[in-house]
Structures are given as structure tokens and as C-alpha cells.
Coordinates of C-alpha atoms and ligand atoms in Angstrom, one line a residue:
Chain A
M25 CA 51.8 132.6 179.6
T26 CA 51.7 128.9 180.1
L27 CA 55.4 128.0 179.5
I28 CA 56.5 126.7 182.8
K29 CA 59.9 126.5 184.4
K30 CA 60.4 123.3 186.5
H31 CA 63.1 123.0 189.0
D32 CA 63.9 119.4 188.2
A33 CA 64.7 119.5 184.6
T34 CA 65.4 115.8 184.3
G35 CA 61.9 114.3 184.2
D36 CA 59.4 112.5 186.6
A37 CA 58.6 109.0 185.5
P38 CA 60.4 106.4 187.4
R39 CA 62.7 104.3 185.3
E40 CA 63.8 101.3 187.3
F41 CA 66.2 100.0 184.7
R42 CA 68.2 103.3 185.0
H43 CA 68.9 102.7 188.7
Q44 CA 69.6 99.0 188.9
S45 CA 73.1 97.9 190.0
R46 CA 75.7 98.8 187.6
D47 CA 78.5 96.5 188.5
R48 CA 79.9 94.1 186.0
A49 CA 78.2 91.0 187.3
G50 CA 74.8 92.7 187.6
L51 CA 75.1 94.2 184.1
L52 CA 76.0 90.9 182.5
C53 CA 72.9 89.4 184.1
Q54 CA 70.7 92.3 182.8
L55 CA 72.1 91.8 179.4
E56 CA 70.1 88.6 179.2
A57 CA 66.9 90.1 180.7
D58 CA 63.5 89.7 179.1
A59 CA 62.8 93.4 178.7
P60 CA 64.6 94.9 175.7
E61 CA 65.0 98.2 177.5
Q62 CA 66.7 96.7 180.3
R63 CA 69.1 94.7 177.9
R64 CA 69.8 98.0 176.2
W65 CA 70.7 99.9 179.3
A66 CA 73.0 97.0 180.4
A67 CA 74.7 97.0 177.0
L68 CA 75.4 100.8 177.3
D69 CA 76.7 100.6 180.7
L70 CA 79.0 97.7 179.9
A71 CA 81.1 100.0 177.8
A72 CA 83.0 100.8 181.0
F73 CA 84.2 97.1 181.2
S74 CA 86.7 96.3 178.5
D75 CA 86.6 92.6 179.5
A76 CA 82.8 92.5 178.6
A77 CA 83.5 92.3 174.8
D78 CA 82.9 88.6 174.7
A79 CA 79.6 88.7 176.4
L80 CA 78.5 91.6 174.3
C81 CA 79.5 89.8 171.1
D82 CA 77.6 86.6 172.2
R83 CA 74.5 88.6 173.0
L84 CA 74.7 90.5 169.7
E85 CA 74.5 87.2 167.9
Q86 CA 71.1 86.4 169.4
E87 CA 69.8 89.8 169.7
T88 CA 66.8 90.6 167.5
Q89 CA 65.9 94.1 168.6
T90 CA 67.6 97.0 166.7
P91 CA 67.9 99.4 169.7
V92 CA 69.6 96.7 171.7
R93 CA 71.9 95.8 168.9
E94 CA 72.9 99.4 168.3
A95 CA 73.6 99.8 172.0
I96 CA 75.9 96.7 172.0
L97 CA 77.7 97.9 168.9
T98 CA 78.1 101.3 170.4
S99 CA 79.7 99.9 173.6
L100 CA 81.9 97.5 171.5
I101 CA 83.2 100.5 169.5
Q102 CA 84.0 102.2 172.7
I103 CA 85.7 99.2 174.1
G104 CA 87.6 98.7 170.9
G105 CA 90.8 96.6 170.4
N106 CA 91.5 93.2 168.9
P107 CA 89.1 91.1 171.2
V108 CA 86.1 93.1 169.9
V109 CA 87.3 92.7 166.2
C110 CA 87.7 88.9 166.8
G111 CA 84.2 88.8 168.3
L112 CA 82.6 90.8 165.5
M113 CA 84.4 89.1 162.5
P114 CA 82.3 85.8 162.6
L115 CA 79.1 87.8 162.6
L116 CA 79.9 88.8 159.0
R117 CA 78.8 85.1 158.2
S118 CA 75.3 85.7 159.7
E119 CA 72.3 85.0 157.5
D120 CA 70.8 88.3 158.9
A121 CA 71.7 91.1 156.4
A122 CA 70.8 93.9 158.8
L123 CA 73.2 92.5 161.5
R124 CA 75.9 92.1 158.8
N125 CA 75.5 95.8 157.8
Q126 CA 75.6 96.9 161.4
V127 CA 78.8 94.9 162.0
I128 CA 80.4 96.3 158.9
E129 CA 79.7 99.8 160.0
A130 CA 81.1 99.0 163.5
L131 CA 84.3 97.5 162.1
Q132 CA 84.7 100.6 159.9
Q133 CA 84.9 102.6 163.2
L134 CA 87.9 100.5 164.5
P135 CA 90.4 101.0 161.8
E136 CA 93.5 100.3 163.9
A137 CA 92.2 97.2 165.6
V138 CA 90.7 95.7 162.5
S139 CA 93.9 96.3 160.3
P140 CA 95.8 93.2 161.4
Y141 CA 93.0 90.9 160.3
I142 CA 92.3 92.4 156.9
E143 CA 94.6 90.1 155.0
R144 CA 93.2 87.0 156.6
M145 CA 89.7 88.2 155.9
L146 CA 90.6 88.7 152.2
A147 CA 92.0 85.3 151.9
D148 CA 89.0 83.5 153.2
D149 CA 87.5 80.6 151.2
D150 CA 84.0 82.1 151.2
A151 CA 83.6 84.7 148.5
D152 CA 80.7 86.4 150.3
Y153 CA 82.8 86.9 153.4
R154 CA 85.6 88.4 151.4
I155 CA 83.0 90.8 149.9
F156 CA 81.9 91.8 153.4
A157 CA 85.5 92.5 154.2
I158 CA 85.8 94.6 151.1
N159 CA 82.7 96.5 152.2
V160 CA 84.5 97.3 155.5
L161 CA 87.6 98.5 153.6
A162 CA 85.6 100.8 151.2
N163 CA 84.9 103.1 154.1
L164 CA 87.9 102.4 156.6
R165 CA 90.0 105.4 157.6
H166 CA 93.2 103.5 157.3
P167 CA 96.1 104.5 155.1
Q168 CA 96.5 101.1 153.6
A169 CA 92.9 100.6 152.7
P170 CA 93.3 101.6 148.9
A171 CA 96.3 99.2 148.7
W172 CA 94.3 96.3 150.1
L173 CA 91.5 96.9 147.6
Q174 CA 94.1 97.1 144.8
D175 CA 95.4 93.7 146.0
V176 CA 91.9 92.3 145.6
I177 CA 91.5 93.4 142.0
E178 CA 94.9 91.9 141.2
R179 CA 94.4 88.5 142.8
D180 CA 90.9 87.6 143.6
D181 CA 89.2 85.3 141.2
N182 CA 85.7 86.1 142.1
I183 CA 84.0 88.6 139.9
N184 CA 81.7 89.9 142.5
A185 CA 84.5 90.4 145.0
C186 CA 86.5 92.4 142.3
A187 CA 83.4 94.5 141.5
A188 CA 83.0 95.3 145.1
A189 CA 86.7 96.3 145.3
V190 CA 86.3 98.5 142.2
D191 CA 83.4 100.3 143.8
G192 CA 85.5 100.8 146.9
L193 CA 88.3 102.2 144.8
A194 CA 86.0 104.6 143.1
E195 CA 85.5 106.0 146.6
I196 CA 88.9 106.0 148.1
G197 CA 91.3 105.0 145.4
T198 CA 94.3 107.0 144.4
P199 CA 96.0 107.3 141.0
E200 CA 98.3 104.3 141.8
A201 CA 95.3 102.1 141.4
I202 CA 94.7 103.1 137.9
P203 CA 97.1 100.5 136.1
A204 CA 95.5 97.7 138.1
L205 CA 92.1 99.0 137.2
T206 CA 92.9 99.2 133.6
A207 CA 94.3 95.7 133.6
L208 CA 91.2 94.2 135.4
P209 CA 88.6 93.7 132.6
E210 CA 91.0 91.5 130.7
R211 CA 90.7 89.0 133.6
F212 CA 87.0 88.9 133.2
A213 CA 86.9 89.2 129.4
D214 CA 83.4 87.7 129.1
D215 CA 81.8 90.3 131.2
P216 CA 81.4 93.8 129.6
F217 CA 80.0 95.0 132.8
M218 CA 83.5 95.0 134.5
Q219 CA 84.8 97.2 131.6
F220 CA 82.2 99.8 132.4
C221 CA 82.7 99.6 136.2
T222 CA 86.4 100.1 136.0
Q223 CA 86.1 103.0 133.6
T224 CA 83.7 104.8 136.0
A225 CA 86.1 104.2 138.9
I226 CA 89.1 105.4 136.9
R227 CA 87.1 108.6 136.0
R228 CA 86.2 109.1 139.7
I229 CA 89.8 108.7 140.8
Q230 CA 91.0 111.2 138.2
G231 CA 88.2 113.5 139.4
H232 CA 89.4 113.3 143.0
G233 CA 92.9 114.3 141.9
A234 CA 91.7 117.3 140.1
Chain B
M12 CA 106.4 142.8 184.7
N13 CA 106.0 139.2 183.4
A14 CA 108.6 138.2 181.0
P15 CA 107.0 136.6 177.9
V16 CA 107.6 132.8 178.2
P17 CA 108.4 131.3 174.8
L18 CA 106.0 128.4 174.8
A19 CA 105.1 126.0 171.9
I20 CA 103.0 122.9 171.8
T21 CA 104.7 119.9 170.2
E22 CA 103.1 117.5 167.9
E23 CA 103.1 114.8 170.5
E24 CA 101.7 117.1 173.1
F25 CA 98.9 118.2 170.7
Q26 CA 98.0 114.6 170.2
K27 CA 98.0 113.9 174.0
F28 CA 95.8 116.9 174.6
R29 CA 93.6 116.1 171.7
D30 CA 92.8 112.5 173.0
F31 CA 92.3 113.7 176.5
F32 CA 89.8 116.4 175.4
Y33 CA 88.0 114.0 173.0
R34 CA 87.5 111.5 175.9
K35 CA 86.1 114.2 178.0
T36 CA 83.8 116.0 175.6
G37 CA 83.4 113.9 172.4
I38 CA 84.8 116.9 170.5
H39 CA 87.4 115.9 167.9
F40 CA 89.9 118.3 166.6
E41 CA 91.2 117.7 163.1
E42 CA 94.9 118.5 162.3
N43 CA 93.7 121.8 160.7
K44 CA 92.4 123.1 164.1
R45 CA 95.9 123.0 165.4
Y46 CA 96.4 126.7 165.5
F47 CA 93.2 127.2 167.2
V48 CA 93.9 124.6 169.9
D49 CA 97.5 125.6 170.6
K50 CA 96.8 129.2 171.0
R51 CA 94.0 128.5 173.6
L52 CA 96.2 125.9 175.4
I53 CA 99.1 128.3 175.7
D54 CA 96.7 131.0 177.0
R55 CA 95.6 128.5 179.8
I56 CA 99.1 127.4 180.5
L57 CA 100.2 130.9 181.3
A58 CA 97.0 131.9 183.1
T59 CA 97.5 129.1 185.5
N60 CA 101.1 130.1 186.1
N61 CA 102.5 126.9 184.6
T62 CA 105.8 126.9 182.6
S63 CA 105.2 124.0 180.3
F64 CA 102.6 121.9 178.7
R65 CA 103.8 119.0 180.8
N66 CA 103.1 120.6 184.2
Y67 CA 99.8 122.0 183.0
F68 CA 98.6 118.7 181.7
V69 CA 99.4 116.9 184.9
M70 CA 97.5 119.6 186.9
L71 CA 94.7 119.3 184.4
R72 CA 94.4 115.5 184.8
F73 CA 94.8 115.4 188.5
E74 CA 92.8 118.3 189.8
T75 CA 89.8 117.1 191.7
S76 CA 87.6 120.2 191.3
G77 CA 87.5 120.0 187.5
K78 CA 87.6 123.8 187.4
E79 CA 90.5 124.1 184.9
L80 CA 88.9 121.5 182.7
Q81 CA 85.7 123.6 182.6
Q82 CA 87.7 126.6 181.8
L83 CA 89.3 124.8 178.9
I84 CA 86.0 123.6 177.7
N85 CA 84.7 127.0 177.7
I86 CA 87.4 128.4 175.6
M87 CA 87.6 125.5 173.1
T88 CA 84.0 125.2 172.3
V89 CA 82.5 127.1 169.3
N90 CA 79.4 128.9 170.5
E91 CA 78.1 130.6 167.4
T92 CA 74.3 130.9 167.5
Y93 CA 71.5 133.5 166.9
F94 CA 67.8 134.0 167.3
F95 CA 65.6 132.2 164.7
R96 CA 68.4 130.2 163.3
E97 CA 67.1 127.7 160.9
E98 CA 63.7 128.9 161.6
Y99 CA 62.0 126.4 159.2
Q100 CA 62.4 123.8 162.0
F101 CA 60.5 126.0 164.4
T102 CA 57.7 126.4 161.9
C103 CA 57.6 122.6 161.5
L104 CA 57.3 122.3 165.3
V105 CA 54.3 124.5 165.6
N106 CA 52.6 123.5 162.4
S107 CA 53.0 119.8 162.4
V108 CA 55.2 118.2 165.3
L109 CA 53.3 119.5 168.3
N110 CA 49.9 118.7 166.9
E111 CA 51.1 115.1 166.5
I112 CA 52.5 114.9 170.0
V113 CA 49.4 116.3 171.7
T114 CA 47.3 113.5 170.3
R115 CA 49.1 111.3 172.7
K116 CA 48.9 113.6 175.7
R117 CA 46.5 113.7 178.5
P118 CA 45.4 117.4 179.1
S119 CA 47.4 117.6 182.4
E120 CA 50.6 116.0 181.0
P121 CA 53.3 118.6 180.2
I122 CA 55.0 118.8 176.8
R123 CA 58.8 118.7 177.3
I124 CA 61.2 120.3 175.0
W125 CA 65.0 120.3 175.2
S126 CA 67.4 122.6 173.5
L127 CA 70.8 120.9 173.8
P128 CA 73.3 122.5 173.1
S129 CA 71.7 125.8 173.8
S130 CA 74.9 127.8 173.8
S131 CA 74.1 131.4 175.0
G132 CA 70.3 130.9 174.9
E133 CA 69.2 132.1 171.5
E134 CA 67.7 128.8 170.5
P135 CA 65.6 128.0 173.6
Y136 CA 64.4 131.6 173.8
S137 CA 63.5 131.4 170.0
L138 CA 61.5 128.3 170.8
A139 CA 59.7 130.1 173.7
I140 CA 58.8 133.0 171.4
Y141 CA 57.8 130.9 168.6
L142 CA 55.4 128.8 170.8
L143 CA 53.9 131.8 172.3
E144 CA 53.4 133.6 168.9
Y145 CA 52.6 130.8 166.5
W146 CA 51.2 127.8 168.3
P147 CA 47.4 128.5 168.7
R148 CA 47.1 125.8 171.4
V149 CA 49.9 127.1 173.6
D150 CA 47.4 128.0 176.3
D151 CA 45.9 124.5 176.5
Y152 CA 49.1 122.8 177.6
A153 CA 51.9 123.1 180.1
I154 CA 55.2 123.3 178.3
E155 CA 58.6 122.7 179.9
L156 CA 61.5 124.3 178.0
I157 CA 64.9 122.8 179.3
A158 CA 68.2 124.2 177.8
S159 CA 71.5 122.7 178.4
D160 CA 75.1 123.2 177.3
I161 CA 78.5 122.0 178.4
D162 CA 79.9 125.5 178.6
T163 CA 79.1 127.4 181.8
T164 CA 80.1 130.7 180.5
M165 CA 77.5 130.4 177.9
L166 CA 74.9 129.2 180.3
E167 CA 75.4 132.2 182.5
K168 CA 75.0 134.5 179.5
A169 CA 71.9 132.6 178.6
R170 CA 70.4 133.2 182.1
Q171 CA 71.2 136.9 181.9
G172 CA 69.5 137.2 178.5
R173 CA 71.4 140.1 177.2
Y174 CA 72.2 140.1 173.5
D175 CA 73.9 142.2 170.9
Q176 CA 72.6 143.4 167.6
R177 CA 74.0 140.5 165.6
S178 CA 72.2 137.9 167.7
V179 CA 68.8 139.4 167.1
A180 CA 69.3 140.5 163.5
H181 CA 66.9 137.7 162.2
L182 CA 64.1 138.5 164.6
P183 CA 61.1 140.4 163.1
P184 CA 61.2 143.9 164.5
P185 CA 57.7 143.6 166.2
L186 CA 58.8 140.6 168.2
L187 CA 62.1 142.3 169.1
R188 CA 60.0 145.2 170.5
K189 CA 57.5 142.9 172.3
Y190 CA 60.1 140.6 174.1
F191 CA 63.1 142.9 174.5
T192 CA 64.2 146.1 176.1
A193 CA 66.7 148.1 174.0
L194 CA 69.6 149.2 176.3
Y195 CA 71.6 152.3 175.9
D196 CA 74.7 150.4 175.0
G197 CA 73.0 149.0 171.8
S198 CA 72.3 145.6 173.3
Y199 CA 69.0 144.0 174.0
Q200 CA 67.6 142.6 177.3
I201 CA 65.1 139.8 177.0
N202 CA 62.1 140.1 179.3
D203 CA 61.7 138.4 182.5
D204 CA 58.8 136.3 181.6
L205 CA 60.8 134.6 179.0
R206 CA 63.7 134.3 181.2
Q207 CA 61.6 132.6 183.8
S208 CA 60.2 130.1 181.2
V209 CA 63.4 128.4 180.3
D210 CA 65.4 126.1 182.7
F211 CA 69.2 126.2 182.0
T212 CA 71.3 123.3 183.1
Q213 CA 74.9 122.1 182.5
V214 CA 75.1 118.9 180.6
N215 CA 77.9 117.0 178.7
L216 CA 76.2 115.1 175.9
S217 CA 79.1 112.6 175.9
D218 CA 78.7 111.7 179.6
L219 CA 76.3 108.6 179.8
A220 CA 76.1 108.9 183.5
Q221 CA 75.0 112.5 183.4
M222 CA 72.7 112.1 180.5
R223 CA 70.7 109.2 182.0
A224 CA 68.9 111.6 184.4
Y225 CA 67.4 113.4 181.5
R226 CA 64.3 111.7 180.2
D227 CA 60.7 112.0 179.0
F228 CA 61.3 114.6 176.3
D229 CA 58.9 115.0 173.5
V230 CA 61.2 117.0 171.3
V231 CA 64.9 117.6 171.3
F232 CA 66.8 120.3 169.3
C233 CA 70.3 119.1 168.9
R234 CA 71.6 121.4 166.3
N235 CA 75.1 122.2 165.2
L236 CA 77.0 120.2 167.9
L237 CA 77.4 116.8 166.1
I238 CA 79.5 118.4 163.5
Y239 CA 82.2 118.8 166.1
F240 CA 82.1 115.1 167.0
D241 CA 83.7 112.1 165.4
D242 CA 81.7 109.0 164.2
T243 CA 82.0 107.3 167.6
S244 CA 80.9 110.2 169.7
R245 CA 78.1 110.9 167.2
R246 CA 76.9 107.4 167.8
I247 CA 77.1 107.6 171.6
A248 CA 75.2 110.9 171.4
A249 CA 72.5 109.3 169.3
E250 CA 72.2 106.5 172.0
T251 CA 71.8 109.0 174.8
L252 CA 69.3 111.2 173.0
F253 CA 67.3 108.1 172.1
N254 CA 67.2 107.4 175.9
A255 CA 66.1 110.9 176.6
L256 CA 63.1 110.8 174.3
N257 CA 59.6 109.4 174.9
P258 CA 58.6 106.8 172.4
G259 CA 57.3 108.8 169.4
G260 CA 59.5 111.8 170.4
F261 CA 61.3 113.9 167.8
I262 CA 64.8 115.2 167.2
C263 CA 65.9 118.1 165.1
L264 CA 69.4 118.3 163.9
G265 CA 71.3 121.1 162.1
H266 CA 70.9 121.3 158.3
S267 CA 74.3 119.7 157.7
E268 CA 73.8 116.9 160.2
S269 CA 72.1 113.7 159.5
M270 CA 71.0 110.9 161.8
S271 CA 70.7 108.3 159.1
R272 CA 74.4 108.4 158.6
I273 CA 74.9 107.7 162.3
T274 CA 72.4 105.1 163.3
P275 CA 69.2 103.2 162.3
L276 CA 67.7 103.9 165.7
F277 CA 65.4 106.7 164.4
K278 CA 62.8 106.9 161.6
V279 CA 63.0 109.7 159.1
R280 CA 59.9 111.9 159.1
K281 CA 59.3 114.2 156.1
F282 CA 57.1 117.2 157.1
P283 CA 56.3 119.9 154.6
E284 CA 58.7 122.3 156.4
A285 CA 61.5 120.0 157.4
I286 CA 62.9 116.6 157.7
I287 CA 63.3 115.4 161.2
Y288 CA 63.9 112.2 163.2
Q289 CA 61.6 110.3 165.3
K290 CA 62.0 107.6 168.0
P291 CA 59.7 104.7 167.1
R292 CA 56.7 104.4 169.2
Ligands
LIG19 C1 77.5 126.1 167.6 S1 76.7 126.0 169.1 C2 75.2 125.6 168.6 C3 74.1 126.2 169.4 C4 72.7 126.2 168.9 N1 72.1 124.8 169.0 C5 72.5 126.6 167.5 O1 72.4 125.7 166.6 O2 72.6 127.7 167.2 C6 77.5 124.5 169.8 C7 77.5 124.3 171.3 O3 77.7 123.0 171.7 C8 78.2 123.0 173.1 N2 78.9 121.6 173.3 C9 80.0 121.2 172.8 N3 80.3 119.9 173.3 C10 79.3 119.7 174.0 C11 79.0 118.5 174.8 N4 79.8 117.4 174.8 N5 77.8 118.5 175.5 C12 77.0 119.6 175.5 N6 77.3 120.7 174.7 C13 78.4 120.7 174.1 C14 79.2 124.2 172.9 O4 79.5 124.6 174.2 C15 78.5 125.1 172.0 O5 77.8 126.1 172.9

């Protein structure tokens, strides 16, 4: 029988990054280190410091390595609160689609902290930015999320923003949204696709209720 | 005689307790678990001679030994498990995964496998049996099997290795005869060789400081735990498991759990027997 029992379950190879100083100043310094693994460990440990949110958001913007980005976002979610949301929102304007998606997912995990900013995000001049805010809403555990999406389809002039909100309502909408959904295709009468989307959403909502 | 103390947990107390317990363990109780939680809380309040939730909760938060918290954890966790549960993953391990892992190993280098959470030990012992029975190269490599859980009662049970009929019901009878001794009370005692081959340790997957000591694993079985976590603690768990794995290491989740919904950190690998996740090399 070659299965062996070791008395140190934890592993042998030395890992210097796991044992470096873990005070705030040291970690902030390691967050800028050359080795991605070192940045990743620093990011994870910074979850213990709620005032590290700004530094983490700054790093996130430059960071190219997925594991480091994920670690930063995990820590930001743990820190939570308004400063984190304020640091993350501008990253929705990034050219980097993968980063935007990661930020959308992180914001979805901060429903209370993100809620005071939703209206401002939905009123932004940039339609793409509004669409990303709508994507956040489509999977946000917040009681007001369906009402915000309904606002979009009643007011937003951009067809893509409305289509994104219809998709969101198909997931989380309640029967109260049905009149607004029924009225929507008229606002975009040239576009037969909108008719199709809203009908699908209405059927989904009615299905939810069943 | 003890007069029964009429005790009830208010909504506010439930919320307080739930937040506290969540921060300690990552386990998230939905509103529909209220009855389950209240009943156990009241049991502990009475068992510690407290008269109200308030007193008990103060004690819980300020005790330095952590003993009462451990008691609570032991009764609040769901420990359901059995031998050869989701066996297709063990088949995948011996038919596909290990053969891939050994291509990167020097002959003297051990293969490290971690069962977390192990509960009462059925999963890590199943792994040991599976390796011995079905992996032809088992004699060519040193294999380290580590098994951990947050629940100290379960770990004690695992070290003892005595199981009831229900636990062993999925084991093929020849294997039951080979590795167990039937006892007079109808239970089964696992043999000493197997007991010696698994190292049981206590670990809280939600505790980054504790988890950072665990590393260099080639395969982690983390099955039927993440279902009790919320999105944020799942994410933290994914990070710490990533840290624990060697590059190219594998992670198996329970059939209703999915890493892709939690994080893009791992690659999805489709083997003939099972879909499992891999840390990029
Ligand atoms: C349903 S059992 C799963 C056992 C086995 N993996 C299986 O699939 O049959 C879940 C186990 O997770 C353990 N657990 C819960 N929270 C934990 C945590 N934060 N860290 C480690 N183990 C935990 C519980 O004590 C319990 O034994």
C-alpha cells in the first residue's frame, strides 16, 4: 500500500509571498510588485483594510492578469460600501470588455451599496454606460431592480438600452411591468424586433407567475 | 428539575445571529432555514445555562477559547455524505485526471489529493479505496490524502472510521468485505491501513489566514459545500482553492455546483466521465 500519511498536511514548497509582511503599507507596496502572484496575494490580504478600496480600484484599472483582477474584485466585494462602488463605476467605461464584465458581476454582489447610484447611472449621457448599468440591474438582488428597469423602457430613447432592459425584465420582471412592455414597441415602431422581444419577455413574466 | 424556559428567537435576533455565523463560516441561512436555526440556537442557549439569546450571544462573541462557536458550528452544519457518492468523479480521477497529472511529476514527487469538506470521512476513504482498486499505477507513486472539515465532531468520527449500513450502501459488497469488519451492532469498521492513509485536519474554507498554509495540491474534491454559501463566500472559496492548487491542478465540485458561475479563474475540462475544473498551468 503506497498511500502515505504525512504529518504536515499543508505542503512543503516554500512560498515566499505567503509570508511577507501583511501590514497595510507592506501590502500596498506588494500590490505593485512585478510578480503577478505577489500582487494577487497582496490583493487578497488587503480585504482586511477597508480604506484600501481606492488603491485596489486604481490597481484594477491597470491590471492585465485575470487571477490578480479576480483577487482584487473579491477583496473589493468583501470591503463593500459606497467607496468601492464609486471606484468601480468608472471602470464600466473601460475599453476592455472582460474587465467590464468582471466589474458588472462585482457590482451585482453589492446591491445595497450600488442602489443609491443607479438613477445617476441610468441618466448618463453615454448609452453604452447606461446599458452596462442595466446589465448590473438585470441580476441585482434588490427589491427595486424591476422598477428601475421599467423606468428605462418608459423613458430611455436608445433602442439598445431599452432592449437590454427588456431582457432584464424577462429575467426578473413582475406582472406590473406588462403594461409598460406592451406599450414599448410603439416607441420604436420601425423596429419589428422590439415587438418580438417584448412579447417574449411578457410570456416569460406570465410564466414566472404561474 | 429544570423548569422549561419559554424561549423564542426574534426576527432581529435571527438576523444578528445569521450575520455573525455567516462572517465566521461563509454559510448563509435563507429565511426558510429559520426553524432549523432557531431550534439549534435555543438548544445551545439552554445547554450553556443562559436565559436569553442576548446573554448567549455576548458570551459567544467574547469567549476567547472559541469552544462554544465550535459547538454551534458542529450542530449547524449539514454533514450528509456516503461512500462512493458521485462515483463518476472517482472514475474520472483514475481513468483520466491522474494520468495527466503524473506526466508532470518526477518519480519521487508525491501526488497530493485533498478532500474538503470530508465530513465524516466517507469521501476521502472512498478515494483511498478507489485508488487502490482501480488506478493501475498506484504502486508507482507516493500519494498523500488529506481530508478536512470545519466540524470537529465529524472529524473525530472520520478518524474512528465506523459507519452504519446507510453510509456503505453504495459500496460493492466485495469491497465492503475487503476493507471493513462487520461489527455485532450492524455497523462497519474500516480497516487500519485505510485509517492510516488519510490525514484529517480541521479547516475553515472561509478563513484565508488558515487556508494559506494549505498548498501544492494536485486535486481537490470540494463537493456539496458551496451550495451552503452565498455568492460572495463562494467567490472567496474559489480564490483560496486556487491558491491551494498546483498550476494545472484539478478541482471537482458536486453535481449541482458550477465554478463557471463563480469565477473565470479555472478552465472547464470535459473528460469522458465528468466535467471538472482546472487551474491554468
Ligand atoms: C454535505 S457535507 C459534504 C461532504 C462530502 N464532500 C460529500 O460530498 O459527500 C458538507 C460539509 O461541509 C462542512 N463545512 C461547512 N462549512 C464549512 C467551512 N466553512 N469550511 C470547511 N467545511 C465546511 C460541513 O461541516 C459538512 O461536513
